Amino acid sequence: MAETTAHTEQPETPSGFPPFQSEHFPSQLLWLTVFFVLLYILMSRIALPRIGSIFEERSKRIGDDLAAAERLKEQSNAAHAAYEKALADARARAQGIANSTREQQAAEAEAVHKRLEAQLHDRLAAAEQSIAATRAAAMGNVRSIAAETASAIVERLIGEAPPEHEIAAALDAGKN
Amino acid sequence: MQLNPIEQFQIHNMAPLFSVGGQQFHFTNSALLMLIIVVLISLLLIGATVPRAVVPGRLQSIAEMSYEFVAKTVRDSAGTEGMRFFPFVFTLFMFVLFANVIGLIPYSFTVTSQLIVTACLALLVFFIVVAYGFWKNGLHFLNLFVPKGVPKLILPAIVLIEILSFLSRPVSHSVRLFANMLAGHITLQVFAGFVIMLAGAGILGIFGAALPFIMVILLTALELLVAFLQAYVFAILTCIYLNDAIHPGH
C-alpha cells in the first residue's frame, strides 16, 4: 500500500511500525500512569462507593417496604381477628340477653299466672262462701215461710190460728 | 481517509511539556484519548449516579450494570477475598473497554493498540499478583509452582514449566489485547481502503465497492464484539491471576 500518503503533518518523522517506536514510550507511560491512577482514584473513592451505597439503600428500602407490608398485613389480620371476636362476643351476648329475657318473661308470666290463680281461687272460695250463706239464709227463711203458710192454711180450715209451738212441732216432725 | 493501514496507530506529539534527562515528554493524541476515556467513564459512573435514584434512569442503570457485571466476574473467579481488588479490576475493565470502543470511531485513536500501554497494564497486574502473593502467603506463595499429586520424578520439570508459564503471563496478557486491537483495526482500514480505491475507479468500481463496504459494516460489528470481549478477557484473566495470589495452593 502507498507509502507516499499523508506524512506531512508529522514533524517527528517516525520510523518503523508505530506501536514499536520507542521514542514515544516515555510520554505514553507518563500519561497512562497519570490517567490510570486518576481513574482509579475517581472509581475507588467516588464512583464505586456511591454505587455500592445506592445498592445498599435500595435493598434497605425494599426490605423496609416488605417489613412495613408484613406489619400492615399483621395489623389487618389482627383487626380481622378482633372483628371476628367482637362479632362472636356480640352474638354470644345477644344469645345471653335473649335467653335471660325469655327466662325472665317466663318467670313473670308464671308469677302473674300464679297470682291470677290465687285470686281466682280466693274469689271462688268467697263465692262458695256467699252461696253457702245465701243457701243457709234461704233455708232459714223456708221454715218461717212454712210456719206462716201452715198457720194461714189451718186458719182457713178451722177458722182460728193454731198456737205457734204446735206449728213448730209439726214442722220439726215433718222435716224428719 | 488514510490509505496506509498502520497510519492510524501513529502517535502524534501535540504539545511538548518538559524534558527530564534529555527525554522530552509530550502531550500526545494517545494522551488526549486517555483523557477522553477518563472523562467519559467519570461522566457515566459519577455524573449519572448523582441523583442516587432508587429507581435508576438509563445511564444510572448502565453504571449499576457495569458495577454488578465486574463485581460478579471478580467474585466468581477470585472469590470474596478477591473483592478487595474490585476497584482495581473495575478501573482496568472500564479503561480497556472504553479505549477499545472509542477506538472504533473513525479518525479517533485506539489507546489499547499500543503495546507499551497493554504491556504496562499487564505488568501492573503481574507485579500486584507477585507482591500480594508474597505479602499474604509468604513463601507459601511458591506452592503455586508445585502442583499437588505430581510424581517426584517429573516434579522438577513441572516446576520449571509452571515458572515459565507464570513468567510468560504478562506477555500473553498484553499481546492478546494489543494484537486483537491492532489486527482488527488494520483489517477495517484495509477494507475501507478497498472501498475508496474501487469507488475512484469509475462506474464499475462503484458497484464493486459495495462488497468491501458490506465487509466493513460487518467487520465493525465484529470489532465491537471483540472490543467488549477483549476488555472482558483482560479483566477475567486479571481476576484469575489475582486468585492465584489469594489462593496459591491451586
XYZ file of C-alpha atoms in Angstrom:
426
model
C 0.000 0.000 0.000
C 1.071 3.566 -0.707
C 3.972 4.726 1.410
C 3.615 8.206 -0.004
C 0.338 9.068 1.726
C -0.071 11.806 4.273
C 3.086 12.046 6.293
C 3.178 15.779 6.067
C 1.617 16.628 9.425
C 4.225 14.729 11.423
C 7.178 16.822 12.398
C 8.850 13.991 14.326
C 9.354 11.827 11.188
C 8.644 8.462 12.783
C 10.465 5.365 11.771
C 9.249 1.822 11.884
C 5.996 0.283 12.984
C 4.195 2.912 15.111
C 3.457 0.764 18.188
C 7.160 -0.088 18.398
C 8.530 3.451 18.124
C 10.357 3.622 21.415
C 10.778 7.407 21.355
C 7.092 7.714 22.253
C 7.252 5.278 25.148
C 8.128 7.751 27.922
C 5.214 10.058 27.068
C 2.848 7.103 26.760
C 3.924 5.697 30.124
C 3.639 9.095 31.759
C 0.114 9.706 30.544
C -1.013 6.159 31.118
C 0.192 6.407 34.713
C -1.435 9.801 35.224
C -4.799 8.881 33.745
C -4.958 5.344 35.077
C -4.172 6.499 38.614
C -6.649 9.361 38.227
C -9.327 6.966 37.013
C -8.523 4.527 39.812
C -8.893 7.255 42.420
C -12.143 8.514 40.900
C -13.567 4.995 40.765
C -12.401 3.710 44.128
C -13.080 6.915 46.080
C -16.273 8.234 44.479
C -17.986 6.089 41.869
C -17.868 2.597 43.348
C -18.703 3.536 46.967
C -21.586 5.616 45.658
C -22.991 2.824 43.510
C -22.476 0.417 46.394
C -24.407 2.719 48.700
C -27.153 3.035 46.092
C -27.482 -0.748 46.097
C -27.483 -0.802 49.879
C -30.086 1.935 50.096
C -32.222 0.133 47.554
C -32.086 -3.215 49.291
C -32.720 -1.488 52.625
C -35.674 0.353 51.137
C -37.064 -2.848 49.678
C -36.510 -4.628 52.990
C -38.202 -1.794 54.871
C -41.120 -1.790 52.489
C -41.501 -5.536 52.791
C -41.330 -5.286 56.571
C -43.925 -2.484 56.528
C -46.148 -4.567 54.267
C -45.729 -7.520 56.602
C -46.557 -5.329 59.591
C -49.629 -3.905 57.884
C -50.718 -7.392 56.944
C -50.361 -8.487 60.558
C -52.305 -5.433 61.638
C -55.084 -6.199 59.213
C -55.067 -9.831 60.349
C -55.274 -8.682 63.955
C -58.085 -6.273 63.100
C -59.878 -9.064 61.296
C -59.432 -11.382 64.271
C -60.639 -8.633 66.626
C -63.662 -8.083 64.412
C -64.403 -11.795 64.360
C -64.047 -11.936 68.129
C -66.268 -8.882 68.626
C -68.829 -10.420 66.335
C -68.732 -13.723 68.211
C -68.938 -11.889 71.547
C -71.867 -9.826 70.376
C -73.566 -12.933 69.138
C -72.985 -14.690 72.422
C -74.193 -11.672 74.360
C -77.274 -11.376 72.196
C -77.925 -15.061 72.798
C -77.472 -14.496 76.530
C -79.757 -11.490 76.556
C -82.356 -13.402 74.591
C -82.142 -16.346 76.965
C -82.290 -14.266 80.114
C -85.150 -12.191 78.720
C -87.006 -15.325 77.796
C -86.468 -16.787 81.277
C -87.403 -13.544 82.953
C -90.516 -13.245 80.890
C -91.373 -16.857 81.581
C -90.887 -16.254 85.309
C -93.004 -13.118 85.181
C -95.706 -14.921 83.269
C -95.565 -17.722 85.791
C -95.862 -15.240 88.633
C -98.802 -13.486 87.004
C -100.372 -16.825 86.320
C -99.973 -17.871 89.921
C -101.298 -14.609 91.236
C -104.314 -14.779 88.995
C -104.874 -18.350 90.000
C -104.661 -17.393 93.655
C -107.046 -14.518 93.106
C -109.442 -16.756 91.251
C -109.137 -19.290 93.994
C -109.924 -16.636 96.591
C -112.896 -15.381 94.648
C -114.115 -18.894 94.136
C -113.855 -19.513 97.842
C -115.634 -16.228 98.548
C -118.309 -17.098 96.077
C -118.772 -20.535 97.570
C -118.982 -18.967 100.980
C -121.575 -16.466 99.876
C -123.503 -19.247 98.141
C -123.417 -21.272 101.339
C -124.520 -18.192 103.370
C -127.265 -17.429 100.913
C -128.358 -21.045 100.984
C -128.298 -21.088 104.768
C -130.285 -17.832 104.824
C -132.713 -19.226 102.296
C -133.059 -22.420 104.326
C -133.807 -20.294 107.451
C -136.486 -18.417 105.584
C -138.111 -21.691 104.398
C -139.128 -22.609 107.990
C -140.689 -19.246 108.682
C -142.480 -19.328 105.316
C -143.687 -22.882 106.059
C -144.873 -21.827 109.500
C -146.720 -18.841 108.108
C -148.166 -20.932 105.294
C -149.197 -23.678 107.702
C -150.753 -21.138 110.069
C -152.627 -19.473 107.209
C -153.900 -22.869 105.859
C -155.026 -24.022 109.324
C -156.739 -20.714 109.979
C -158.653 -21.075 106.768
C -159.586 -24.651 107.565
C -160.564 -24.270 111.187
C -161.110 -20.602 111.469
C -158.570 -19.984 114.079
C -154.810 -19.800 114.114
C -153.021 -22.632 115.819
C -150.548 -21.835 118.544
C -147.004 -21.193 117.486
C -145.443 -24.150 119.316
C -147.714 -26.668 117.640
C -146.801 -25.431 114.245
C -143.102 -25.538 115.208
C -143.519 -29.095 116.494
C -145.352 -30.103 113.302
C -142.610 -28.561 111.185
C -139.940 -30.391 113.122
C -141.877 -33.633 112.760
C -142.381 -33.048 109.020
C -138.778 -32.321 108.497
C -137.842 -35.808 109.534
C -9.115 8.790 4.769
C -5.616 7.473 5.282
C -4.892 4.595 2.974
C -1.908 3.364 4.927
C -3.437 0.847 7.357
C -0.818 1.397 10.049
C -1.015 5.166 9.872
C -3.846 5.079 12.434
C -1.529 3.784 15.155
C 0.890 6.680 14.798
C 1.500 8.719 17.928
C 1.407 12.430 17.263
C 3.082 14.869 19.616
C 0.544 17.609 20.212
C 2.352 19.752 22.760
C 5.811 19.426 24.256
C 5.710 19.543 28.048
C 9.059 19.147 29.773
C 12.200 17.112 29.454
C 13.907 15.008 32.084
C 17.438 13.840 31.474
C 17.286 14.656 27.793
C 13.985 12.825 27.397
C 11.271 15.085 26.032
C 7.715 14.434 27.261
C 4.798 15.397 25.030
C 1.063 15.630 25.269
C 0.049 13.219 22.510
C -3.080 12.077 20.685
C -2.878 8.924 22.823
C -2.893 11.087 25.970
C -5.851 13.054 24.630
C -7.797 9.838 24.089
C -6.906 8.653 27.600
C -8.226 11.939 28.924
C -11.450 11.475 26.938
C -11.734 7.925 28.286
C -11.339 9.098 31.884
C -13.864 11.904 31.353
C -16.448 9.632 29.727
C -16.109 6.919 32.364
C -16.394 9.530 35.101
C -19.457 11.064 33.467
C -21.090 7.656 33.279
C -20.185 6.397 36.726
C -20.091 9.612 38.738
C -22.264 12.009 36.745
C -25.079 9.551 36.119
C -25.225 8.377 39.735
C -25.615 11.864 41.248
C -29.415 11.514 41.683
C -28.864 8.254 43.654
C -32.266 7.235 42.350
C -33.891 4.219 43.940
C -35.432 3.523 40.549
C -32.493 4.210 38.233
C -32.609 6.030 34.927
C -30.905 4.702 31.812
C -27.404 5.945 32.484
C -27.543 5.024 36.149
C -28.729 1.572 35.088
C -25.699 1.229 32.835
C -23.420 2.338 35.664
C -25.048 -0.156 38.044
C -24.918 -2.933 35.465
C -21.205 -2.395 34.845
C -20.638 -2.419 38.607
C -22.548 -5.652 39.073
C -21.003 -7.244 35.993
C -17.439 -6.647 37.149
C -18.301 -7.477 40.765
C -19.742 -10.809 39.662
C -16.705 -11.515 37.486
C -14.349 -10.817 40.382
C -16.393 -12.785 42.896
C -16.806 -15.790 40.604
C -13.158 -16.131 39.649
C -11.286 -14.735 42.670
C -13.756 -15.365 45.494
C -14.991 -12.885 48.088
C -11.402 -12.199 49.179
C -10.758 -11.031 45.645
C -13.286 -8.232 46.178
C -10.521 -6.124 47.726
C -9.182 -5.852 44.181
C -12.585 -4.971 42.789
C -11.838 -1.228 42.315
C -8.626 -2.125 40.504
C -10.247 -4.701 38.199
C -13.176 -2.355 37.611
C -10.863 0.503 36.625
C -8.901 -1.829 34.379
C -12.016 -3.209 32.698
C -13.641 0.161 32.127
C -10.410 1.703 30.875
C -9.763 -1.084 28.377
C -13.414 -1.287 27.319
C -13.710 2.440 26.672
C -10.327 2.522 24.927
C -11.391 -0.335 22.656
C -14.840 1.024 21.842
C -13.802 4.658 21.391
C -11.010 3.416 19.118
C -13.662 2.096 16.726
C -14.896 5.605 15.994
C -13.342 6.684 12.681
C -10.443 9.168 13.000
C -10.089 8.508 16.709
C -7.207 6.623 18.244
C -7.036 3.247 19.953
C -5.040 3.507 23.155
C -5.003 -0.270 23.591
C -3.418 -0.766 20.165
C -0.161 0.469 21.705
C 1.905 -2.406 23.018
C 3.513 -0.180 25.630
C 0.081 0.566 27.131
C -1.131 -3.032 27.297
C 2.295 -4.204 28.484
C 2.250 -1.607 31.228
C -1.204 -2.703 32.381
C -0.296 -6.391 32.204
C 2.924 -5.819 34.155
C 0.966 -3.849 36.735
C -1.291 -6.865 37.208
C 1.718 -9.182 37.286
C 3.522 -7.212 39.973
C 0.384 -6.815 42.049
C -0.088 -10.581 41.913
C 3.517 -11.255 42.927
C 3.573 -8.593 45.652
C 0.205 -9.532 47.141
C 1.002 -13.235 46.828
C 4.189 -12.924 48.872
C 2.684 -10.386 51.289
C -0.329 -12.548 52.087
C 1.119 -16.065 51.855
C 4.816 -15.530 52.482
C 6.893 -18.289 50.953
C 3.789 -20.454 50.639
C 3.119 -18.419 47.535
C 5.778 -20.562 45.857
C 3.418 -23.546 46.230
C 1.840 -22.084 43.145
C 4.678 -23.618 41.166
C 4.425 -27.027 42.839
C 1.201 -28.751 41.813
C -0.029 -31.436 44.182
C -0.112 -35.111 43.248
C 2.715 -34.979 40.727
C 5.248 -37.853 40.810
C 8.616 -36.837 42.345
C 10.459 -37.896 39.214
C 8.928 -35.312 36.876
C 8.348 -32.646 39.545
C 11.416 -30.527 38.637
C 10.289 -30.363 35.022
C 6.754 -29.455 36.058
C 8.009 -26.717 38.380
C 10.145 -25.327 35.581
C 7.154 -25.292 33.226
C 4.957 -23.666 35.889
C 7.517 -20.926 36.467
C 7.895 -20.310 32.753
C 4.148 -20.159 32.233
C 3.823 -17.781 35.175
C 6.523 -15.501 33.806
C 5.025 -15.540 30.332
C 1.645 -14.403 31.658
C 2.250 -10.669 31.251
C 3.414 -11.293 27.690
C 0.312 -13.220 26.645
C -1.883 -10.934 28.718
C -0.656 -7.796 26.979
C -0.048 -9.145 23.472
C -3.519 -10.703 23.300
C -5.223 -7.332 23.739
C -2.705 -5.402 21.668
C -2.760 -7.869 18.748
C -6.545 -8.110 18.706
C -6.920 -4.358 18.524
C -4.104 -3.937 16.011
C -5.288 -6.699 13.672
C -8.924 -5.632 13.819
C -8.146 -2.031 13.030
C -5.768 -2.940 10.216
C -8.407 -5.218 8.682
C -11.025 -2.476 8.915
C -8.660 0.035 7.363
C -7.681 -2.321 4.512
C -11.296 -2.973 3.570
C -12.157 0.710 3.898
C -9.177 1.402 1.617
C -10.607 -1.032 -0.960
C -13.890 0.891 -0.902
C -12.117 4.171 -1.671
C -9.856 2.716 -4.329
C -12.698 0.922 -6.133
C -15.048 3.872 -5.855
C -12.403 6.011 -7.508
C -12.109 3.588 -10.417
C -15.218 4.537 -12.388
C -18.798 3.248 -12.737
C -17.924 -0.426 -12.451
C -15.788 0.307 -9.422
C -18.699 1.910 -7.562
C -20.623 -1.357 -7.848
C -17.501 -3.271 -6.954
C -17.017 -1.095 -3.868
C -20.290 -2.385 -2.418
C -18.695 -5.689 -1.495
C -15.857 -4.346 0.700
C -18.294 -1.744 2.053
C -20.569 -4.503 3.324
C -17.488 -6.203 4.728
C -16.559 -3.013 6.583
C -20.022 -2.861 8.144
C -19.886 -6.499 9.216
C -16.329 -6.126 10.475
C -17.305 -3.075 12.507
C -19.954 -5.160 14.251
C -17.408 -7.913 14.805
C -14.862 -5.427 16.120
C -17.430 -4.044 18.553
C -17.838 -7.564 19.880
C -14.063 -8.024 20.006
C -13.677 -4.689 21.788
C -16.006 -5.822 24.551
C -14.730 -9.373 24.596
C -11.073 -8.384 24.882
C -11.833 -5.998 27.719
C -13.688 -8.826 29.460
C -10.873 -11.291 28.769
C -8.342 -8.815 30.115
C -10.405 -8.349 33.286
C -11.145 -12.028 33.846
C -7.505 -13.025 33.322
C -6.594 -10.380 35.867
C -9.067 -11.986 38.278
C -7.672 -15.467 37.629
C -4.117 -14.247 38.230
C -5.230 -12.463 41.398
C -6.917 -15.672 42.503
C -3.508 -17.350 42.307
C -2.135 -14.707 44.641
C -5.024 -15.170 47.080
C -5.201 -18.982 46.932
C -1.796 -20.220 45.737
C -2.483 -23.866 46.659
C -4.402 -24.417 43.371
